[in-house]
């Protein structure tokens, strides 16, 4: 997970290709406790999940601007918890 002070309204998550083996879409949700959930979908999601660069083994998901303030500045490792169809993480951890 990353957010830069140079571009404070942009934050994103990098996920391994093993979680999203092809370009996909995602719905991104935030609960009352501040946790963020990502629902990966082959199509029909609101946000794109695409290869971070040619030849890379990661995919990038941009965080919606309305949720960016929940992401701390800097680069942080995150752990996902699978809850039904969602990959959930707490950006405050």
Short mmCIF file of C-alpha atoms in Angstrom, two decimals:
data_model
loop_
_atom_site.label_atom_id
_atom_site.label_comp_id
_atom_site.label_asym_id
_atom_site.label_seq_id
_atom_site.Cartn_x
_atom_site.Cartn_y
_atom_site.Cartn_z
CA UNK A 1 0.00 0.00 0.00
CA UNK A 2 1.40 3.41 -0.89
CA UNK A 3 0.55 7.09 -0.55
CA UNK A 4 2.90 9.97 -1.32
CA UNK A 5 3.01 13.46 0.15
CA UNK A 6 3.90 14.71 -3.34
CA UNK A 7 0.53 13.42 -4.63
CA UNK A 8 -1.62 13.26 -1.48
CA UNK A 9 -4.87 12.38 -3.27
CA UNK A 10 -3.40 9.24 -4.89
CA UNK A 11 -3.03 5.95 -3.04
CA UNK A 12 -2.80 2.41 -4.34
CA UNK A 13 -2.36 -1.20 -3.37
CA UNK A 14 -0.07 -3.69 -5.08
CA UNK A 15 -1.26 -7.28 -4.97
CA UNK A 16 0.52 -10.42 -6.16
CA UNK A 17 -0.37 -11.82 -9.55
CA UNK A 18 -1.39 -15.04 -7.77
CA UNK A 19 -4.41 -13.19 -6.32
CA UNK A 20 -5.37 -11.53 -9.62
CA UNK A 21 -3.77 -13.57 -12.44
CA UNK A 22 -5.34 -11.44 -15.21
CA UNK A 23 -6.45 -7.83 -15.57
CA UNK A 24 -9.69 -7.59 -13.61
CA UNK A 25 -12.04 -5.08 -12.03
CA UNK A 26 -12.82 -4.43 -8.40
CA UNK A 27 -15.38 -2.91 -6.11
CA UNK A 28 -13.82 -1.16 -3.12
CA UNK A 29 -15.78 -0.66 0.10
CA UNK A 30 -15.05 0.92 3.48
CA UNK A 31 -16.79 -0.04 6.72
CA UNK A 32 -17.57 2.04 9.81
CA UNK A 33 -14.39 0.83 11.50
CA UNK A 34 -12.19 2.11 8.65
CA UNK A 35 -11.36 -1.28 7.18
CA UNK A 36 -11.27 -1.48 3.38
CA UNK A 37 -12.67 -4.43 1.44
CA UNK A 38 -11.84 -5.29 -2.15
CA UNK A 39 -14.11 -7.49 -4.23
CA UNK A 40 -12.25 -8.74 -7.31
CA UNK A 41 -14.38 -9.41 -10.39
CA UNK A 42 -13.59 -10.54 -13.92
CA UNK A 43 -15.74 -7.65 -15.18
CA UNK A 44 -18.37 -5.25 -13.93
CA UNK A 45 -16.40 -3.73 -11.06
CA UNK A 46 -16.10 0.01 -10.58
CA UNK A 47 -12.27 0.13 -10.58
CA UNK A 48 -9.59 -1.47 -12.72
CA UNK A 49 -7.00 -3.95 -11.49
CA UNK A 50 -4.15 -4.00 -13.96
CA UNK A 51 -0.54 -5.09 -14.28
CA UNK A 52 1.69 -2.59 -12.52
CA UNK A 53 4.33 -2.70 -15.29
CA UNK A 54 5.37 -4.85 -18.20
CA UNK A 55 6.86 -8.11 -16.95
CA UNK A 56 5.89 -7.54 -13.33
CA UNK A 57 4.26 -10.15 -11.09
CA UNK A 58 2.00 -7.62 -9.37
CA UNK A 59 -1.31 -5.86 -10.04
CA UNK A 60 -2.18 -2.31 -9.01
CA UNK A 61 -5.49 -1.15 -7.56
CA UNK A 62 -5.97 2.59 -7.14
CA UNK A 63 -7.83 3.60 -4.00
CA UNK A 64 -10.86 5.84 -4.66
CA UNK A 65 -10.21 9.51 -3.82
CA UNK A 66 -13.02 9.45 -1.25
CA UNK A 67 -11.05 6.82 0.73
CA UNK A 68 -7.51 8.15 0.27
CA UNK A 69 -7.47 10.02 3.59
CA UNK A 70 -7.75 6.65 5.39
CA UNK A 71 -4.39 5.59 3.89
CA UNK A 72 -1.30 6.68 5.86
CA UNK A 73 1.59 8.34 4.00
CA UNK A 74 4.48 6.12 2.96
CA UNK A 75 4.82 2.54 1.80
CA UNK A 76 3.29 -0.11 4.07
CA UNK A 77 2.94 -3.88 4.02
CA UNK A 78 -0.63 -5.01 4.55
CA UNK A 79 -2.23 -8.34 5.35
CA UNK A 80 -5.50 -9.32 3.73
CA UNK A 81 -8.17 -11.27 5.55
CA UNK A 82 -10.62 -13.10 3.31
CA UNK A 83 -14.21 -12.37 4.36
CA UNK A 84 -16.58 -14.08 1.93
CA UNK A 85 -15.81 -12.59 -1.50
CA UNK A 86 -13.86 -9.68 -0.03
CA UNK A 87 -10.17 -9.17 0.65
CA UNK A 88 -10.24 -6.99 3.77
CA UNK A 89 -7.44 -4.98 5.36
CA UNK A 90 -7.10 -2.29 7.98
CA UNK A 91 -5.04 0.64 6.64
CA UNK A 92 -4.38 1.85 10.19
CA UNK A 93 -2.29 -1.25 11.02
#
